C-alpha positions as a Python dict, from the first residue, in 0.01 Angstrom:
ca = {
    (1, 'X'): (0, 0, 0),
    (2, 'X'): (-105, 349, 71),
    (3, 'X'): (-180, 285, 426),
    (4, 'X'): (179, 146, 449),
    (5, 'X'): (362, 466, 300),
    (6, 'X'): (191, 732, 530),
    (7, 'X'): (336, 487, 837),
    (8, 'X'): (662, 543, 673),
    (9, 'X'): (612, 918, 620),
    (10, 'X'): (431, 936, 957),
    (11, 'X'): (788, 794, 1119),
    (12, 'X'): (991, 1002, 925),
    (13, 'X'): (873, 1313, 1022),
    (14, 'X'): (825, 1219, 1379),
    (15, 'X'): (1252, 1170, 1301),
    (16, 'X'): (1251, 1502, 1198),
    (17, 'X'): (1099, 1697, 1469),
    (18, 'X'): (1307, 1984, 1565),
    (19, 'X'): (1443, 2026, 1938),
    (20, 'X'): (1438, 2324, 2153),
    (21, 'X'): (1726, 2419, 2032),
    (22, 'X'): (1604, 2454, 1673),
    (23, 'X'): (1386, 2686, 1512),
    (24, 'X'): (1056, 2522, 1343),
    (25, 'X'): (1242, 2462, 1041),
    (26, 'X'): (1502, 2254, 1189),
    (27, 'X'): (1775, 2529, 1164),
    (28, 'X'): (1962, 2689, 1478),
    (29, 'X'): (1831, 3041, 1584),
    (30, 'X'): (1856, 3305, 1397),
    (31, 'X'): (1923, 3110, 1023),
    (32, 'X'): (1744, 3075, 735),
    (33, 'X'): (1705, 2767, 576),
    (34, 'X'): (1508, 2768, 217),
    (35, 'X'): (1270, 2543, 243),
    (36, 'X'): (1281, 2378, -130),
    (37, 'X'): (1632, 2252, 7),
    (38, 'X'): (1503, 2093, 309),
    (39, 'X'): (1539, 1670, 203),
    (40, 'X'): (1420, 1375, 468),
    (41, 'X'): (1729, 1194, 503),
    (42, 'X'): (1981, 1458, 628),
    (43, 'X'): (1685, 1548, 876),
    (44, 'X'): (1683, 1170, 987),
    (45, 'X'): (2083, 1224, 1011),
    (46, 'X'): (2036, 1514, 1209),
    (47, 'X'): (1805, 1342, 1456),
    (48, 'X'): (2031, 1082, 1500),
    (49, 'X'): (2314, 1263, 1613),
    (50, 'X'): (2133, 1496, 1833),
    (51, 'X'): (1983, 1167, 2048),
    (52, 'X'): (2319, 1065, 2036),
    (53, 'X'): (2410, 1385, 2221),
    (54, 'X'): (2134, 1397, 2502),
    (55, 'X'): (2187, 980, 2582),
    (56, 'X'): (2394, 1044, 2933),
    (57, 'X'): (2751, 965, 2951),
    (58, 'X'): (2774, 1006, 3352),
    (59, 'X'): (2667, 695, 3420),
    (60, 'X'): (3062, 557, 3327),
    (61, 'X'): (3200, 817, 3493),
    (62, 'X'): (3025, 758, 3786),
    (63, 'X'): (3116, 403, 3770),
    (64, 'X'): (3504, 480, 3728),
    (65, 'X'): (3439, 743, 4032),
    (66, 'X'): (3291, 431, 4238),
    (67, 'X'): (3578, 217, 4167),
    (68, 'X'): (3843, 425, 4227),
    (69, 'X'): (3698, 522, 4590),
    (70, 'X'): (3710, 179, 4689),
    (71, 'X'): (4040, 124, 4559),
    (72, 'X'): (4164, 381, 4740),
    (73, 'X'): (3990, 251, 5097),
    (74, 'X'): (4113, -108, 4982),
    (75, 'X'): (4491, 26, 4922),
    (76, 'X'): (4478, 111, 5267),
    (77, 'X'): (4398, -280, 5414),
    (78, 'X'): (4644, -416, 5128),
    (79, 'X'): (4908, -154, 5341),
    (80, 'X'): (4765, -365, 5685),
    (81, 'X'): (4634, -21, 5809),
    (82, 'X'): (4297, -156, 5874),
    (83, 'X'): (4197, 112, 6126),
    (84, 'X'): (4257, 425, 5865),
    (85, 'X'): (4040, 182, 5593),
    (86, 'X'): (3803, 126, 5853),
    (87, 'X'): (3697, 528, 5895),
    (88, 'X'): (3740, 546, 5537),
    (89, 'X'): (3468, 335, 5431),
    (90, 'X'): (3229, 463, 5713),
    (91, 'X'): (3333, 829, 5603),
    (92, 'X'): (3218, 712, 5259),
    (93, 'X'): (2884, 487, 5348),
    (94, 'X'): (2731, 802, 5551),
    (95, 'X'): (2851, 1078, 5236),
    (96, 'X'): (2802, 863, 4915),
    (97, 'X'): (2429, 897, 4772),
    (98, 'X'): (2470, 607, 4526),
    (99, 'X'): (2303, 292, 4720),
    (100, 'X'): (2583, 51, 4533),
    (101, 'X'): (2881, 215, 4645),
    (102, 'X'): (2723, 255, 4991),
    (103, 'X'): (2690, -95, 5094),
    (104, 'X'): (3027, -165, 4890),
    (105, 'X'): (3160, 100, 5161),
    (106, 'X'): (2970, -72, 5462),
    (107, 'X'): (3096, -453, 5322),
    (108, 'X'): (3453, -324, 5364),
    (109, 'X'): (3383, -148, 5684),
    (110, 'X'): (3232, -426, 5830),
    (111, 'X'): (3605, -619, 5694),
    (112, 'X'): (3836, -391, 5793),
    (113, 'X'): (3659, -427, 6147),
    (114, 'X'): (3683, -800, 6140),
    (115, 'X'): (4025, -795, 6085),
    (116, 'X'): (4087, -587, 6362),
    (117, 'X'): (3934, -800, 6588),
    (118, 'X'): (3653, -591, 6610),
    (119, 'X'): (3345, -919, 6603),
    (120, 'X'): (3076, -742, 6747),
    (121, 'X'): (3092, -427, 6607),
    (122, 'X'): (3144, -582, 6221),
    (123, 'X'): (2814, -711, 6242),
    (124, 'X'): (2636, -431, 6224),
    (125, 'X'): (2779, -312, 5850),
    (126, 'X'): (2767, -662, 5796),
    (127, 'X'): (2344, -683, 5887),
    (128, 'X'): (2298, -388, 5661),
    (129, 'X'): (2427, -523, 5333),
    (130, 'X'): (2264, -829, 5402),
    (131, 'X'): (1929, -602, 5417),
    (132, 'X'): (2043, -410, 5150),
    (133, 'X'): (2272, -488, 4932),
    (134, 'X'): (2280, -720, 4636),
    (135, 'X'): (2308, -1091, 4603),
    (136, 'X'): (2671, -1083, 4567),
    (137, 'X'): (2773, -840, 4849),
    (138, 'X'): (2469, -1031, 5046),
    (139, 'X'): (2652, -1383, 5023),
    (140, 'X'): (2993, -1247, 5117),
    (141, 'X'): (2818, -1060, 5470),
    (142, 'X'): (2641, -1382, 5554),
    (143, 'X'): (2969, -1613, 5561),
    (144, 'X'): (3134, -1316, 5768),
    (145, 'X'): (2786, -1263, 6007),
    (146, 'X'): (2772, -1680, 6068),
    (147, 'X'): (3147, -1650, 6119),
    (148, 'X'): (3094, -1410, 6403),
    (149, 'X'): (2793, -1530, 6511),
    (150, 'X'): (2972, -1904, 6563),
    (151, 'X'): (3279, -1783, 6779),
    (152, 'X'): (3087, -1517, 6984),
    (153, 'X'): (2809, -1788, 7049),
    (154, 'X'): (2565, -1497, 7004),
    (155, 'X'): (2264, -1692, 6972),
    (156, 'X'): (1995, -1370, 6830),
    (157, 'X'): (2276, -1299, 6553),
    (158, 'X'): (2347, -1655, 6508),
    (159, 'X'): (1936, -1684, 6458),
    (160, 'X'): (1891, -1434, 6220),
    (161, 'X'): (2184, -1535, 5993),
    (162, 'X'): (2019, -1877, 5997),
    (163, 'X'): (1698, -1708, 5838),
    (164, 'X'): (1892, -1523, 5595),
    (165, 'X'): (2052, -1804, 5488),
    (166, 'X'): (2052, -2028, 5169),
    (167, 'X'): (2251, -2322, 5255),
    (168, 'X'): (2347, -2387, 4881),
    (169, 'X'): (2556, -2031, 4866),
    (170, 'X'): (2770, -2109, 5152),
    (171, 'X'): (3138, -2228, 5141),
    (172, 'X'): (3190, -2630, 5226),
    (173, 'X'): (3318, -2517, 5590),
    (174, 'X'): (3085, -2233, 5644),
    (175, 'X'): (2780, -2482, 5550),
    (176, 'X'): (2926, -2737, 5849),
    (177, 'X'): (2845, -2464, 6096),
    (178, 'X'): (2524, -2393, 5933),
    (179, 'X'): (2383, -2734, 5966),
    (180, 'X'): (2565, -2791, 6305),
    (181, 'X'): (2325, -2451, 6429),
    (182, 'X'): (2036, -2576, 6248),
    (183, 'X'): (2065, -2914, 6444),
    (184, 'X'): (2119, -2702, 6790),
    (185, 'X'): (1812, -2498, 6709),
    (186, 'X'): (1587, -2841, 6598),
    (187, 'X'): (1708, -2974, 6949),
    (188, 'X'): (1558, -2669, 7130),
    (189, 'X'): (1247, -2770, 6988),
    (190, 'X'): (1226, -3141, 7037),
    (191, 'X'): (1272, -3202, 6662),
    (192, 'X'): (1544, -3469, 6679),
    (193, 'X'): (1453, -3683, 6321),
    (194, 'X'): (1515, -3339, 6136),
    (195, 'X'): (1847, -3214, 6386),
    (196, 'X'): (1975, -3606, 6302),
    (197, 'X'): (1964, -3513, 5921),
    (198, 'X'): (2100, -3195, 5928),
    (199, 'X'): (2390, -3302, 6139),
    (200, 'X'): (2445, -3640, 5910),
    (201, 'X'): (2477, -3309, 5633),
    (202, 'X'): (2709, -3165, 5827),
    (203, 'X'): (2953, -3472, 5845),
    (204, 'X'): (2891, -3503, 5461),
    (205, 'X'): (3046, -3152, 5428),
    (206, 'X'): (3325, -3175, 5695),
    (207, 'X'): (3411, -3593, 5782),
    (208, 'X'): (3457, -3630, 6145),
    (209, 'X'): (3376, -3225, 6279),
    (210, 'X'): (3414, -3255, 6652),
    (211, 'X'): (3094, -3051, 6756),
    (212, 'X'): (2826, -3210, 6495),
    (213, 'X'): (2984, -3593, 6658),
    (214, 'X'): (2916, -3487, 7006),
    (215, 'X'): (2553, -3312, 6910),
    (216, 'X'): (2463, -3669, 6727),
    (217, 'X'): (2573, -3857, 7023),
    (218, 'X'): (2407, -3602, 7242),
    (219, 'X'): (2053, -3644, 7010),
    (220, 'X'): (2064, -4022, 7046),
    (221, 'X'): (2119, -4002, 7440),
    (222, 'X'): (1781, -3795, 7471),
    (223, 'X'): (1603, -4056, 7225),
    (224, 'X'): (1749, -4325, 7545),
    (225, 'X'): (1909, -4460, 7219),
    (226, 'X'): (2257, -4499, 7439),
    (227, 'X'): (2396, -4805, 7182),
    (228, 'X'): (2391, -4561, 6895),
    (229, 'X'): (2503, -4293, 7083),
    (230, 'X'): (2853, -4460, 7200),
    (231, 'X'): (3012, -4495, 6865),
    (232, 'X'): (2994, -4114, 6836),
    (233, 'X'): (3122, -4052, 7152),
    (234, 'X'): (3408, -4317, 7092),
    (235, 'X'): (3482, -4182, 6763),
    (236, 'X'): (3519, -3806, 6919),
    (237, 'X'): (3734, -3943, 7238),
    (238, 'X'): (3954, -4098, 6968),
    (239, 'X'): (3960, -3754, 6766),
    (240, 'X'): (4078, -3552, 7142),
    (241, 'X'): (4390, -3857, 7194),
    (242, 'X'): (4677, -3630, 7220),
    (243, 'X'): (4487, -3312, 7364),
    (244, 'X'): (4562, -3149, 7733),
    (245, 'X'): (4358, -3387, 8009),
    (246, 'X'): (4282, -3018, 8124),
    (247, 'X'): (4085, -2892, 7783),
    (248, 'X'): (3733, -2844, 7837),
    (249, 'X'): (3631, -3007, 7494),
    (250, 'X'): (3853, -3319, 7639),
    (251, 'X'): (3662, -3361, 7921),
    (252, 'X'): (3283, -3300, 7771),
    (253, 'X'): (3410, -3574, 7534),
    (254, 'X'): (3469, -3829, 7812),
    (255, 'X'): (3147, -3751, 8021),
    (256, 'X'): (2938, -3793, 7725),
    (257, 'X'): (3116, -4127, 7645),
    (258, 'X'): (3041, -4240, 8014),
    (259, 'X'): (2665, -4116, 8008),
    (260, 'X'): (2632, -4286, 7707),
    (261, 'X'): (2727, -4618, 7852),
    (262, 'X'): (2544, -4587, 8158),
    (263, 'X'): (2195, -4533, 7976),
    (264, 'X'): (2294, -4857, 7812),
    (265, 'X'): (2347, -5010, 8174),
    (266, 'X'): (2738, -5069, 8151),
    (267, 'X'): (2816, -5015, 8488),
    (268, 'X'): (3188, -5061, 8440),
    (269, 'X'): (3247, -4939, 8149),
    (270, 'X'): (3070, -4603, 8257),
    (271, 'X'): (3267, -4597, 8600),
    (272, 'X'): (3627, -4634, 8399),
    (273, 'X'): (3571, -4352, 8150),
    (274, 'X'): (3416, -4130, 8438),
    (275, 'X'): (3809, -4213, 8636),
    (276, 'X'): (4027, -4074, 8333),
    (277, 'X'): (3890, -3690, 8437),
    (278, 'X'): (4145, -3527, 8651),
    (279, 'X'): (4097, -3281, 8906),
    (280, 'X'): (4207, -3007, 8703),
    (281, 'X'): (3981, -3069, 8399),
    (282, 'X'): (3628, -2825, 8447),
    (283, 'X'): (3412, -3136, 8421),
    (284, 'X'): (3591, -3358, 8758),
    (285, 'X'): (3301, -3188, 9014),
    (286, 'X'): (3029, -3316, 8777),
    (287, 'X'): (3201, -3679, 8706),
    (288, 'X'): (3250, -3716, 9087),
    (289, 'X'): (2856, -3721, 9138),
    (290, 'X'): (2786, -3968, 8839),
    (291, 'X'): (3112, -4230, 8933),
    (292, 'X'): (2904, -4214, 9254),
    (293, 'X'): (2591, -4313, 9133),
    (294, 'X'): (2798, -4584, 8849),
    (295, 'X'): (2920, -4746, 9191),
    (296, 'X'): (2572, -4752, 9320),
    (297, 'X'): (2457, -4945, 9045),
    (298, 'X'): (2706, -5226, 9055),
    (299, 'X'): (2586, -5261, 9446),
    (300, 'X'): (2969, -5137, 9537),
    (301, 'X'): (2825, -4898, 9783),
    (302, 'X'): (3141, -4825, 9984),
    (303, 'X'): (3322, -4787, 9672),
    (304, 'X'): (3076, -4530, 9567),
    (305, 'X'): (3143, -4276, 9913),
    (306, 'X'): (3479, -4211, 9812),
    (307, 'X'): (3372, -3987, 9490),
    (308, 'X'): (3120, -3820, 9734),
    (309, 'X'): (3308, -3740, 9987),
    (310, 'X'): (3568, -3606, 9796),
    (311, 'X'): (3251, -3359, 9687),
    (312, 'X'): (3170, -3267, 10069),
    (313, 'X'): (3492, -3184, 10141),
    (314, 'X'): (3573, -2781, 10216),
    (315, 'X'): (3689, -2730, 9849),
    (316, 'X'): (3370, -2785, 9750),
    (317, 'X'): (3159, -2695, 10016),
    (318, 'X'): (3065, -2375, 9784),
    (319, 'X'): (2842, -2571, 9545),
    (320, 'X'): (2492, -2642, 9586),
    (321, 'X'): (2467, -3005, 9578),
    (322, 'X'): (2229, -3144, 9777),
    (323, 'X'): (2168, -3475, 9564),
    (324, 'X'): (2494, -3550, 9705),
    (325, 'X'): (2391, -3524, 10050),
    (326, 'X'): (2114, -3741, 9985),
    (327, 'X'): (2301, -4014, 9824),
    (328, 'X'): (2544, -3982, 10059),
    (329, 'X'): (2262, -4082, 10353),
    (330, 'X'): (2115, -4283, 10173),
    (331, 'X'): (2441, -4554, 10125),
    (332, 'X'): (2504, -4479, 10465),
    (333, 'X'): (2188, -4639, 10544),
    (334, 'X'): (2264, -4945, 10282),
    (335, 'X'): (2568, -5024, 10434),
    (336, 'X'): (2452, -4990, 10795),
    (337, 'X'): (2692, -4658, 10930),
    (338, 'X'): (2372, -4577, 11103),
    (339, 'X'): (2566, -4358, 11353),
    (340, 'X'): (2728, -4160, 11016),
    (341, 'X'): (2401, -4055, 10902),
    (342, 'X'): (2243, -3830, 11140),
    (343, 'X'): (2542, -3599, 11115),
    (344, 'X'): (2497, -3581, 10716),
    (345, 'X'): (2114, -3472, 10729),
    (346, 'X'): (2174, -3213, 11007),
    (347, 'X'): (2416, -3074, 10815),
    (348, 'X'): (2114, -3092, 10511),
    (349, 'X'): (1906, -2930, 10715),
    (350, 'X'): (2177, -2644, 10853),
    (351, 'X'): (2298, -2552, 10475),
    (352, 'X'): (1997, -2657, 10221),
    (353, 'X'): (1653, -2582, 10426),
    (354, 'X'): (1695, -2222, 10466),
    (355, 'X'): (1877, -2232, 10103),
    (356, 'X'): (1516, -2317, 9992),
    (357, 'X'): (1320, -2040, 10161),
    (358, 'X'): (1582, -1753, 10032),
    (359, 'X'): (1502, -1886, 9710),
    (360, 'X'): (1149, -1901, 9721),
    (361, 'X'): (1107, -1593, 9926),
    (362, 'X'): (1389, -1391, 9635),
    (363, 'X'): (1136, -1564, 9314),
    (364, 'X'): (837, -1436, 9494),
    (365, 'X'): (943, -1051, 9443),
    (366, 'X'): (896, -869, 9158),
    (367, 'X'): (1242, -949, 8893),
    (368, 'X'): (1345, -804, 8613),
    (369, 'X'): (1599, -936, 8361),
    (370, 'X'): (1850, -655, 8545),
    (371, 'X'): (1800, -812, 8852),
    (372, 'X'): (1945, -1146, 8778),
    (373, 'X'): (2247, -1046, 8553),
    (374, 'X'): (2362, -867, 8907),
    (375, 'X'): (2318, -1118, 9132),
    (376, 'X'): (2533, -1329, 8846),
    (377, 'X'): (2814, -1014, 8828),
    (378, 'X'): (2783, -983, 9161),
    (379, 'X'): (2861, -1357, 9273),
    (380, 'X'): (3104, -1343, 8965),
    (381, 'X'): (3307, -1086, 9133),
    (382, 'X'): (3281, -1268, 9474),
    (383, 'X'): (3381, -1558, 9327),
    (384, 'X'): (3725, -1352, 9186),
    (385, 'X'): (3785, -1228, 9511),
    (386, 'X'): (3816, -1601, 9678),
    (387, 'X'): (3998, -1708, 9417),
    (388, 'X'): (4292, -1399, 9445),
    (389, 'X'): (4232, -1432, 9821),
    (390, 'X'): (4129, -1068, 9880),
    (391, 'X'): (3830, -959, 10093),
    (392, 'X'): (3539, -870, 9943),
    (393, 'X'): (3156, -849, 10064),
    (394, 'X'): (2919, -1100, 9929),
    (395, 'X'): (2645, -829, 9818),
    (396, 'X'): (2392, -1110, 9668),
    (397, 'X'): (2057, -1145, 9782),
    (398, 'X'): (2072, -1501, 9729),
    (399, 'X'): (2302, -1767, 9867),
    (400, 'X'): (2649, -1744, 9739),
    (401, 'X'): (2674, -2140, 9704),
    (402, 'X'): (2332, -2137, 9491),
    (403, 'X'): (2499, -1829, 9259),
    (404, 'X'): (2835, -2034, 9225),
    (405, 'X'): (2692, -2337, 9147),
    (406, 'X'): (2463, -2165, 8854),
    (407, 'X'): (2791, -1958, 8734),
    (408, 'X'): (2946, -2332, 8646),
    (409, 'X'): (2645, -2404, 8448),
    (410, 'X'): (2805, -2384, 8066),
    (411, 'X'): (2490, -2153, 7936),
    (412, 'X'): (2564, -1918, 8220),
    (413, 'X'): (2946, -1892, 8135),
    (414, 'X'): (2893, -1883, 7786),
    (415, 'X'): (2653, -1590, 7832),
    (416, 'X'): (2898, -1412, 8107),
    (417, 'X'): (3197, -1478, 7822),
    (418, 'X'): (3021, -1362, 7559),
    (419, 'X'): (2933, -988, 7781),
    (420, 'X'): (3270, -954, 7874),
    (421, 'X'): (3363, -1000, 7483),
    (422, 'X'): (3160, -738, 7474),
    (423, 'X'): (3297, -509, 7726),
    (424, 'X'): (3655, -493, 7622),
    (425, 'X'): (3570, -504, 7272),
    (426, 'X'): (3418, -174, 7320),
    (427, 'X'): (3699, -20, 7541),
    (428, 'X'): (3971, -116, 7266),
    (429, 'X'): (3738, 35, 7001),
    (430, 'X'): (3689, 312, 7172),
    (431, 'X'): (4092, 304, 7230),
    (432, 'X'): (4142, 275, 6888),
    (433, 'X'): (3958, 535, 6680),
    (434, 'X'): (3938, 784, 6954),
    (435, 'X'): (3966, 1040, 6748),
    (436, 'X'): (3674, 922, 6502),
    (437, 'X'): (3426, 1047, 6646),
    (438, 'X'): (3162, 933, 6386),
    (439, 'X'): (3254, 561, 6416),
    (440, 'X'): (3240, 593, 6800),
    (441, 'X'): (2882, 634, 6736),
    (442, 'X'): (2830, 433, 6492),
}
């Protein structure tokens, strides 16, 4: 019992302590309090109102302060002037010391950026909140990074979004893409079993999505499963009925169809499917080749010239295609035109045998990364020229017909696309806020 009342007294005189601002007797400077008058209770009062005063109020203000700065930046995108919200927020990311309202400022910079078009750029705000910022602010910069990441084809942002990512968080469309990129990325390593399942996810989340069809269909081709890869082509082919003969997507559709069926061994059925591709579709050089070799395989060997030389014609005499030539012999041969064939290989050995030694002799030299992006903008440019029928000097070291051939490859014009994105991204940014000086750098 007595060891229980001096706690009490103990705490109530810790209670009454006085404060800086009091004397030792708990009054203000300068008064006199008697001290028979002195009782605990209005001392334990007194205590409580001055921790009362020192607990800080600015953290509400502050709050309010926050708010009403990004109100003010987000008045300015509800008004559709994006570019004025856009220096705004970076104005207030760079002068704010408060880490919450900084990457609040660099989530709506990175925004009002993507709304003006601006992909590349917006993913640099967007990186930092997902470094930075909170779980909320983190979520709503992933969907935006994968978003950019998906229609620039920007593989290293697309990669570390991926990383970043918790599948679970995502929105039912953004998780498609997600687990179509997971499956492209599983590919790349050989891991088919694991690319299958995350693309049979992605059809759970979107029914029938174009790209994770042709992927599946493209998984079971490399697994020389053809009979499971048809039904995916078939079913995309179906999806593209209606579309232009010319689109790209159209055509990719049909040659995987045809592939498909001619790792199965249906001659035919391969040979009709590679026939519906126009000339004017992107994928008619590369059909031509494979009809050829359809033919072949039926044993309709002067059915199967026609498609090739269509392909050694002068149109195409820019491409470097020597299989051609070679299968083009070697029917020649099976249906006894021996006096056709000598021509064909003397024109091999004219065009593709010192082809060969500029190559080796150009891969023998020293290259740097540099070096081959300009003999691609170089052949690039060439390759304009012909095409608007000016003159212009073919400055690459190695043969045009090699450089044109690898500029149809579709990693090479994704990569080429995705520069000249790029290029005039940053000229109409630097159009646009020319006189922000600070966001020029940014």
């Amino acid at each position: 019992m007595m060891k229980s009342t001096l706690t009490i007294l103990v705490m109530t005189m810790t209670l009454a302590l006085p404060t800086q601002a009091q004397s030792a007797d708990g009054a203000l400077p300068g008064k006199k309090v008697k001290a028979q008058k002195m009782a605990v209770a209005p001392k334990a009062k007194s205590a409580k109102v001055i921790l009362s005063r020192r607990t800080p109020a600015s953290a509400p203000k502050a709050n309010r302060q926050s708010k009403n700065e990004i109100a003010r930046g987000l008045q300015m995108m509800k008004s559709k002037n994006d570019a004025k919200a856009a220096e705004y927020f970076f104005t207030l990311s760079r002068k704010t010391s408060d880490q919450n309202l900084r990457m609040k400022a660099k989530y709506y910079l990175g925004l009002a950026l993507y709304r003006l078009k601006f992909k590349q750029i917006a993913a640099f705000p967007f990186v930092d909140v997902v470094r930075q910022g909170d779980a909320v602010q983190k979520k709503k910069s992933l969907d935006y990074l994968l978003s950019i990441a998906d229609s620039l084809d920007e593989k290293s942002l697309l990669t570390y979004s991926l990383n970043q990512v918790s599948v679970n968080e995502l929105t039912e469309v953004t998780k498609s893409v997600v687990y179509n990129r997971f499956a492209e990325m599983q590919m790349e390593k050989g891991q088919y079993e694991k690319a299958i399942a995350s693309l049979q996810n992605s059809l759970g989340q979107q029914s029938g999505d174009p790209y994770a069809l042709y992927l599946m269909g493209t998984i079971y081709l490399k697994l020389k499963q053809p009979d499971k890869a048809i039904p995916f082509f078939q079913q995309l082919t179906e999806k593209y009925v209606g579309r232009s003969t010319r689109d790209r997507q159209w055509g990719m559709a049909q040659m995987g169809l045809a592939r498909a069926f001619y790792q199965a061994h249906k001659w035919p059925e391969a040979a009709e499917v590679y026939r519906r591709l126009p000339k004017n579709n992107p994928a008619y050089r590369e059909s031509l080749m494979e009809l050829s070799w359809a033919l072949v395989r039926q044993g309709k060997f002067r059915s199967s010239l026609s498609p090739l030389q269509t392909l050694h014609t002068p149109f195409y005499a820019d491409f470097f295609d020597p299989e051609s030539m070679m299968l083009h012999g070697i029917i020649l041969l099976f249906v006894c035109h021996y006096d056709e064939i000598n021509p064909v290989f003397t024109s091999f050995d004219q065009n593709y045998v010192p082809a060969f030694a500029k190559i080796k002799e150009w891969f023998h030299g020293a290259r740097t990364d540099q070096d081959y992006l300009r003999e691609l903008i170089s052949a690039q440019k060439t390759l304009e020229n012909m095409r608007a029928d000016t003159a212009g000097e073919d400055k690459n070291a190695l043969p045009f017909f090699v450089m044109r051939t690898i500029l149809d490859e579709s990693d090479v014009k994704s990569g080429l696309r995705y520069l000249k994105k790029v290029v005039n991204e940053r000229k109409r940014f630097n159009r646009v806020f020319a006189r922000s000086p600070g966001l020029l750098n940014y």
